[in-house]
Amino acid sequence: MAESKIKTIGVLTSGGDAPGMNAAIRAVVRRGLSNGLNVKGIYKGYNGLLNEEIIDMTARDVSDTIQRGGTVLYTARCAEFRTLDGQQRGAEVCRKHGIEGLVVIGGDGSFAGAQKLAEQGINTIGVPGTIDLDIACTEYTIGFDTAVNTAMEAIDKVRDTSTSHERCSIIEVMGRNAGYLALWCGIANGAEDILIPEKYDYDEQKIINNIITNRKLGKKHHIIINAEGIGHSEAMAKRIEAATGIETRATILGHMQRGGSPTCKDRVYASMMGAMAVDLLVQGKTCRVVGYRHGEYVDFDIDEALSMKKSISEYQWEVCNSLSHNYDKNGKPARK
Ligand code: ADP
Ligand code: F6P
């Protein structure tokens, strides 16, 4: 390994937790130690930084964590860090504890914080950790794979009871303003309707017509995956039941989607990204975000990463819709 000018690095998790964050922390700690660095863990995101909740980390401190959901460093949201005063104090705390480089594991908001800290002279690297998959510079975010599998399994279970009772089910999945979790579940669960903020036209009558058509064609259930960004699933269920005469239930999956043991994919990608963040610090880089694109681990300037836009693939959306069509006895799609 190349000799590093940096002697001490820190790591924190910020924003919503995501399965796989522990694998990323573990990689930062062990990659850092193997580069001869001191590694400090900062509890509770930027809050813990401002409150100096900082510990020295050894390789043993991250033993038995790779398989655990959540984050052993805890996480938080911190309003004070949005202010210049908070950012300056954060940098002072880093200097006081000898932290010259900081790995921030979180979403876009956490990266904005890392960028501000870099402006105050602390080398920072962001690692994308969010179940929402809504970070534009990367095709992969830590936690998405586990969360989407958790949601998929839960939706399969709702579908069983929905079929038995010949009901319509509206299942709301997380994602904040992004529809990736809903879209992936929609395809993986074979949902009849998928509502995502990026595409929904709020034409509820179309959904109602679809339910009625499907019922006439003999479908026993009707699964609607509704993204959190649209929300109001309970009210929607009441309106749909009134309009169709078909019993309709809403299920909001909620925070169970954020927990649980990370999948192999989340553990491996998180380990790679955590290690790469340390490598970038060792190379003297700052204000970068690690990402995964076109089959490779890459890094971007944080400003550039934050200015990028992400959109739903038109092809994926079109395929998703074509697969959710019902077919009449002649094999023709029952709706367009
Ligand atoms: P995520 O990182 O998952 O997007 P948030 O948007 O809640 O989550 O951001 C996490 C934390 O990052 C915030 O509570 C705040 O401390 C910090 N943060 C967010 N935006 C900014 C900003 N513009 N400037 C400085 N810090 C920020
Ligand atoms: O960003 C992750 C996420 O779980 C979103 O999907 C959701 O909108 C939000 O966090 C919920 O945040 P909280 O845990 O503060 O309710």
Coordinates of C-alpha atoms and ligand atoms in Angstrom, one line a residue:
M1 CA 0.0 0.0 0.0
A2 CA 1.2 3.5 -0.7
E3 CA 2.3 5.6 2.2
S4 CA -0.6 7.9 3.3
K5 CA -0.2 11.5 4.4
I6 CA -3.4 11.1 6.3
K7 CA -2.9 9.4 9.7
T8 CA -6.4 9.4 11.1
I9 CA -9.8 8.9 9.5
G10 CA -13.4 8.9 10.8
V11 CA -16.5 7.2 9.7
L12 CA -20.2 8.0 10.3
T13 CA -23.6 6.9 9.1
S14 CA -26.2 9.6 8.5
G15 CA -29.9 9.9 7.4
G16 CA -32.1 6.8 7.2
D17 CA -30.3 3.6 8.1
A18 CA -30.0 0.9 5.4
P19 CA -29.1 -2.8 5.6
G20 CA -25.4 -3.1 4.6
M21 CA -24.2 0.0 6.4
N22 CA -22.4 -2.2 8.9
A23 CA -20.6 -4.0 6.1
A24 CA -19.5 -0.5 4.8
I25 CA -18.3 0.6 8.3
R26 CA -16.4 -2.7 8.7
A27 CA -14.7 -2.2 5.4
V28 CA -13.7 1.4 6.3
V29 CA -12.3 0.3 9.6
R30 CA -10.4 -2.7 8.3
R31 CA -9.2 -1.1 5.1
G32 CA -8.1 1.9 7.1
L33 CA -6.2 -0.2 9.7
S34 CA -4.5 -2.2 7.0
N35 CA -3.3 1.1 5.5
G36 CA -1.7 2.0 8.8
L37 CA -4.4 4.6 9.7
N38 CA -6.1 5.2 13.0
V39 CA -9.8 4.9 12.5
K40 CA -12.4 6.7 14.6
G41 CA -16.1 5.8 14.7
I42 CA -18.5 8.7 15.1
Y43 CA -21.9 7.9 16.6
K44 CA -25.3 9.3 15.4
G45 CA -24.2 11.0 12.2
Y46 CA -23.5 14.8 12.3
N47 CA -25.2 15.0 15.7
G48 CA -22.6 12.7 17.2
L49 CA -19.8 14.7 15.5
L50 CA -21.0 18.0 17.1
N51 CA -21.5 16.2 20.4
E52 CA -18.0 14.6 20.1
E53 CA -19.4 11.1 20.4
I54 CA -16.2 9.6 19.0
I55 CA -14.5 6.3 19.7
D56 CA -11.3 4.6 18.5
M57 CA -12.1 1.6 16.4
T58 CA -10.2 -1.7 16.2
A59 CA -10.7 -4.6 13.8
R60 CA -12.5 -6.5 16.6
D61 CA -15.0 -3.7 17.0
V62 CA -16.5 -4.6 13.7
S63 CA -16.4 -8.4 14.2
D64 CA -19.8 -10.1 14.0
T65 CA -21.5 -7.0 12.3
I66 CA -21.5 -7.8 8.6
Q67 CA -24.7 -9.8 8.9
R68 CA -26.6 -7.4 11.0
G69 CA -29.1 -4.8 9.8
G70 CA -29.1 -1.2 11.0
T71 CA -25.9 0.6 11.8
V72 CA -23.7 -0.1 14.8
L73 CA -22.7 3.6 14.8
Y74 CA -26.4 4.6 15.0
T75 CA -27.6 7.3 12.7
A76 CA -29.5 10.6 13.0
R77 CA -30.7 13.7 11.2
C78 CA -29.1 16.9 12.4
A79 CA -30.6 20.3 11.7
E80 CA -27.7 22.2 13.1
F81 CA -25.3 20.8 10.5
R82 CA -27.2 22.7 7.8
T83 CA -25.9 25.9 9.3
L84 CA -22.4 27.4 8.6
D85 CA -21.9 27.5 12.4
G86 CA -22.7 23.8 12.7
Q87 CA -20.3 23.0 9.8
Q88 CA -17.5 25.1 11.2
R89 CA -17.9 23.4 14.6
G90 CA -18.0 20.0 12.9
A91 CA -14.6 20.7 11.3
E92 CA -13.2 22.0 14.6
V93 CA -14.3 18.8 16.3
C94 CA -12.6 16.8 13.5
R95 CA -9.4 18.7 14.0
K96 CA -9.5 18.4 17.8
H97 CA -9.7 14.6 17.4
G98 CA -7.1 14.5 14.6
I99 CA -9.6 13.4 12.0
E100 CA -8.2 14.5 8.7
G101 CA -10.4 12.4 6.4
L102 CA -14.1 11.4 6.9
V103 CA -16.2 8.7 5.3
V104 CA -19.9 9.6 5.3
I105 CA -22.3 6.8 4.6
G106 CA -25.7 8.1 3.7
G107 CA -27.9 9.7 1.0
D108 CA -27.8 12.9 -0.9
G109 CA -28.5 15.0 2.2
S110 CA -25.6 13.5 4.0
F111 CA -23.4 14.1 1.0
A112 CA -24.4 17.8 1.0
G113 CA -23.1 17.8 4.6
A114 CA -19.9 16.1 3.6
Q115 CA -19.4 18.8 0.9
K116 CA -19.8 21.5 3.4
L117 CA -17.3 19.9 5.7
A118 CA -14.8 19.6 2.8
E119 CA -15.2 23.4 2.3
Q120 CA -14.0 23.7 6.0
G121 CA -10.9 21.7 5.2
I122 CA -11.7 18.2 6.1
N123 CA -11.2 15.6 3.4
T124 CA -14.5 13.8 2.9
I125 CA -15.8 10.9 0.8
G126 CA -19.4 9.9 0.5
V127 CA -20.6 6.3 0.3
P128 CA -24.2 5.9 -1.0
G129 CA -26.4 4.2 1.7
T130 CA -30.2 4.4 1.2
I131 CA -32.9 2.0 0.5
D132 CA -34.5 4.5 -1.9
L133 CA -32.0 4.0 -4.8
D134 CA -32.4 7.7 -5.5
I135 CA -28.8 8.8 -5.8
A136 CA -28.2 9.9 -9.4
C137 CA -24.5 9.2 -9.8
T138 CA -24.8 5.5 -8.9
E139 CA -26.8 2.6 -10.2
Y140 CA -26.6 1.0 -6.8
T141 CA -27.1 2.2 -3.2
I142 CA -26.4 0.2 -0.1
G143 CA -29.7 -1.3 1.3
F144 CA -31.8 -1.2 -1.7
D145 CA -31.4 -4.9 -2.5
T146 CA -32.3 -6.0 1.0
A147 CA -35.2 -3.6 1.2
V148 CA -36.7 -4.6 -2.1
N149 CA -36.4 -8.3 -1.3
T150 CA -38.1 -7.6 2.1
A151 CA -40.9 -5.7 0.5
M152 CA -41.3 -8.4 -2.2
E153 CA -41.6 -11.2 0.3
A154 CA -44.2 -9.2 2.3
I155 CA -46.2 -8.4 -0.8
D156 CA -46.2 -12.1 -1.7
K157 CA -47.8 -12.7 1.7
V158 CA -50.4 -10.0 1.2
R159 CA -51.2 -11.5 -2.2
D160 CA -52.0 -14.9 -0.6
T161 CA -54.7 -13.5 1.6
S162 CA -55.9 -11.1 -1.0
T163 CA -56.5 -14.0 -3.4
S164 CA -58.3 -16.1 -0.7
H165 CA -60.7 -13.2 0.0
E166 CA -60.9 -12.1 -3.7
R167 CA -59.9 -8.6 -2.6
C168 CA -58.1 -5.7 -4.0
S169 CA -54.9 -4.8 -2.1
I170 CA -53.1 -1.5 -2.1
I171 CA -49.6 -2.0 -0.7
E172 CA -47.5 1.1 0.0
V173 CA -43.8 0.8 -0.1
M174 CA -41.1 3.4 1.0
G175 CA -38.9 5.4 -1.3
R176 CA -39.5 9.0 -0.2
N177 CA -40.1 10.9 -3.5
A178 CA -38.6 8.1 -5.7
G179 CA -40.5 5.2 -7.2
Y180 CA -37.7 2.6 -7.5
L181 CA -38.8 0.3 -4.7
A182 CA -42.3 0.4 -6.0
L183 CA -41.3 -0.2 -9.6
W184 CA -39.0 -3.2 -8.7
C185 CA -41.7 -4.7 -6.5
G186 CA -44.3 -4.1 -9.2
I187 CA -42.3 -6.2 -11.6
A188 CA -41.1 -8.8 -9.1
N189 CA -44.6 -9.3 -7.5
G190 CA -46.5 -9.2 -10.8
A191 CA -48.7 -6.4 -9.6
E192 CA -51.7 -5.3 -11.6
D193 CA -51.1 -1.6 -11.1
I194 CA -47.9 0.2 -10.1
L195 CA -48.1 3.8 -9.0
I196 CA -44.9 5.8 -8.8
P197 CA -44.5 9.6 -8.4
E198 CA -42.4 9.9 -11.5
K199 CA -45.2 8.5 -13.7
Y200 CA -48.6 8.6 -12.0
D201 CA -51.2 10.8 -13.7
Y202 CA -53.7 10.7 -10.7
D203 CA -56.3 9.2 -13.0
E204 CA -58.0 6.9 -10.5
Q205 CA -60.8 6.0 -12.8
K206 CA -58.3 4.2 -15.0
I207 CA -57.3 2.0 -12.0
I208 CA -61.0 1.4 -11.2
N209 CA -61.7 0.4 -14.8
N210 CA -58.7 -2.0 -14.7
I211 CA -59.9 -3.6 -11.5
I212 CA -63.4 -4.2 -13.0
T213 CA -62.0 -5.5 -16.3
N214 CA -59.7 -7.9 -14.5
R215 CA -62.5 -9.2 -12.2
K216 CA -64.7 -9.8 -15.3
L217 CA -61.8 -11.8 -16.7
G218 CA -61.7 -14.0 -13.6
K219 CA -58.8 -12.5 -11.6
K220 CA -59.2 -13.3 -7.9
H221 CA -57.0 -10.5 -6.6
H222 CA -55.8 -7.1 -7.7
I223 CA -52.5 -5.9 -6.3
I224 CA -51.7 -2.2 -6.5
I225 CA -48.2 -1.2 -5.4
N226 CA -48.3 2.4 -4.3
A227 CA -45.1 4.4 -3.7
E228 CA -44.8 6.4 -0.5
G229 CA -44.3 9.5 -2.7
I230 CA -48.0 9.2 -3.7
G231 CA -49.2 7.9 -0.4
H232 CA -52.8 8.2 0.9
S233 CA -53.3 4.4 0.5
E234 CA -56.1 4.1 3.1
A235 CA -58.2 6.8 1.5
M236 CA -57.5 5.4 -2.0
A237 CA -58.7 2.0 -0.7
K238 CA -62.0 3.4 0.5
R239 CA -62.6 5.2 -2.8
I240 CA -61.8 2.1 -4.9
E241 CA -64.0 -0.1 -2.7
A242 CA -66.9 2.3 -3.1
A243 CA -66.5 2.6 -6.9
T244 CA -65.9 -1.1 -7.6
G245 CA -67.9 -2.9 -4.9
I246 CA -64.8 -5.1 -4.4
E247 CA -63.4 -5.3 -0.8
T248 CA -60.2 -3.3 -0.8
R249 CA -57.5 -3.2 1.9
A250 CA -54.5 -0.9 2.3
T251 CA -51.2 -2.2 3.8
I252 CA -48.4 0.2 4.5
L253 CA -45.2 -1.8 4.8
G254 CA -43.3 1.0 6.6
H255 CA -40.0 0.7 8.5
M256 CA -39.8 -3.1 8.3
Q257 CA -38.4 -2.4 4.9
R258 CA -35.3 -0.8 6.4
G259 CA -34.4 -3.6 8.8
G260 CA -33.1 -7.2 8.5
S261 CA -29.9 -9.0 7.7
P262 CA -28.4 -7.6 4.5
T263 CA -28.4 -9.6 1.3
C264 CA -25.1 -10.9 -0.2
K265 CA -25.3 -8.2 -2.8
D266 CA -25.6 -5.4 -0.1
R267 CA -22.8 -6.9 1.9
V268 CA -20.4 -7.2 -1.0
Y269 CA -21.2 -3.8 -2.7
A270 CA -21.0 -2.1 0.7
S271 CA -17.7 -3.7 1.5
M272 CA -16.2 -2.7 -1.9
M273 CA -17.5 0.9 -1.6
G274 CA -16.3 1.3 2.0
A275 CA -12.8 0.1 1.0
M276 CA -12.8 2.3 -2.0
A277 CA -13.6 5.4 0.1
V278 CA -10.6 4.7 2.3
D279 CA -8.4 4.2 -0.8
L280 CA -9.5 7.6 -2.1
L281 CA -8.6 9.3 1.2
V282 CA -5.2 7.5 1.1
Q283 CA -4.7 9.0 -2.4
G284 CA -5.3 12.4 -0.9
K285 CA -8.7 12.8 -2.6
T286 CA -11.5 14.8 -1.1
C287 CA -15.1 15.9 -1.8
R288 CA -15.8 12.7 -3.8
V289 CA -18.7 10.2 -3.8
V290 CA -18.2 6.5 -4.5
G291 CA -20.7 4.9 -7.0
Y292 CA -21.3 1.9 -9.1
R293 CA -21.8 2.4 -12.9
H294 CA -21.6 0.1 -15.9
G295 CA -20.2 -2.8 -13.9
E296 CA -17.5 -0.8 -12.2
Y297 CA -16.9 1.1 -8.9
V298 CA -16.3 4.7 -9.7
D299 CA -16.0 8.1 -8.0
F300 CA -17.4 11.5 -8.7
D301 CA -16.9 15.0 -7.4
I302 CA -19.7 15.6 -4.8
D303 CA -20.9 18.8 -6.5
E304 CA -21.1 17.0 -9.8
A305 CA -22.9 14.0 -8.1
L306 CA -25.4 16.3 -6.4
S307 CA -26.2 18.1 -9.6
M308 CA -26.9 14.9 -11.6
K309 CA -30.5 13.8 -12.3
K310 CA -31.9 10.3 -12.2
S311 CA -35.0 9.1 -14.1
I312 CA -36.9 6.0 -14.4
S313 CA -35.9 4.0 -17.5
E314 CA -38.6 4.3 -20.1
Y315 CA -37.9 0.8 -21.3
Q316 CA -38.3 -0.7 -17.8
W317 CA -41.5 1.3 -17.3
E318 CA -42.9 0.2 -20.6
V319 CA -42.0 -3.5 -20.0
C320 CA -43.4 -3.3 -16.5
N321 CA -46.8 -2.0 -17.8
S322 CA -46.9 -4.5 -20.6
L323 CA -46.4 -7.4 -18.2
S324 CA -49.1 -6.2 -15.8
H325 CA -51.8 -6.3 -18.6
N326 CA -54.4 -8.9 -18.3
Y327 CA -55.1 -11.0 -21.3
D328 CA -58.4 -12.1 -22.7
K329 CA -59.1 -15.6 -23.9
N330 CA -57.6 -14.8 -27.3
G331 CA -54.3 -13.7 -25.8
K332 CA -54.9 -10.0 -26.4
P333 CA -54.1 -7.4 -23.7
A334 CA -57.3 -6.5 -22.0
R335 CA -56.2 -2.9 -21.7
K336 CA -53.6 -0.6 -23.1
Ligands
ADP1 P1 -30.1 11.4 3.5 O1 -28.6 11.5 3.7 O2 -30.6 10.0 3.6 O3 -30.5 12.1 2.2 P2 -31.2 13.6 5.0 O4 -31.6 14.4 3.8 O5 -32.1 13.6 6.1 O6 -30.8 12.1 4.7 O7 -29.8 14.2 5.4 C1 -29.1 13.7 6.5 C2 -28.4 14.8 7.3 O8 -27.4 15.4 6.4 C3 -29.2 16.0 7.7 O9 -29.9 15.7 8.9 C4 -28.2 17.1 7.9 O10 -27.5 16.9 9.1 C5 -27.2 16.8 6.8 N1 -27.6 17.6 5.6 C6 -28.6 17.5 4.7 N2 -28.6 18.5 3.8 C7 -27.6 19.3 4.2 C8 -27.1 20.5 3.6 N3 -27.6 21.1 2.6 N4 -26.0 21.1 4.2 C9 -25.4 20.5 5.3 N5 -25.8 19.4 5.9 C10 -26.9 18.8 5.3
F6P2 O1 -34.7 7.5 3.0 C1 -35.0 6.3 3.5 C2 -36.5 6.4 4.0 O2 -36.8 5.1 4.6 C3 -37.5 6.8 3.0 O3 -37.9 5.7 2.2 C4 -38.6 7.3 3.9 O4 -39.3 8.3 3.2 C5 -37.8 7.9 5.0 O5 -36.5 7.4 5.1 C6 -38.5 7.7 6.4 O6 -37.8 8.4 7.3 P1 -38.0 8.2 8.9 O7 -37.3 7.0 9.4 O8 -37.4 9.4 9.5 O9 -39.5 8.1 9.1

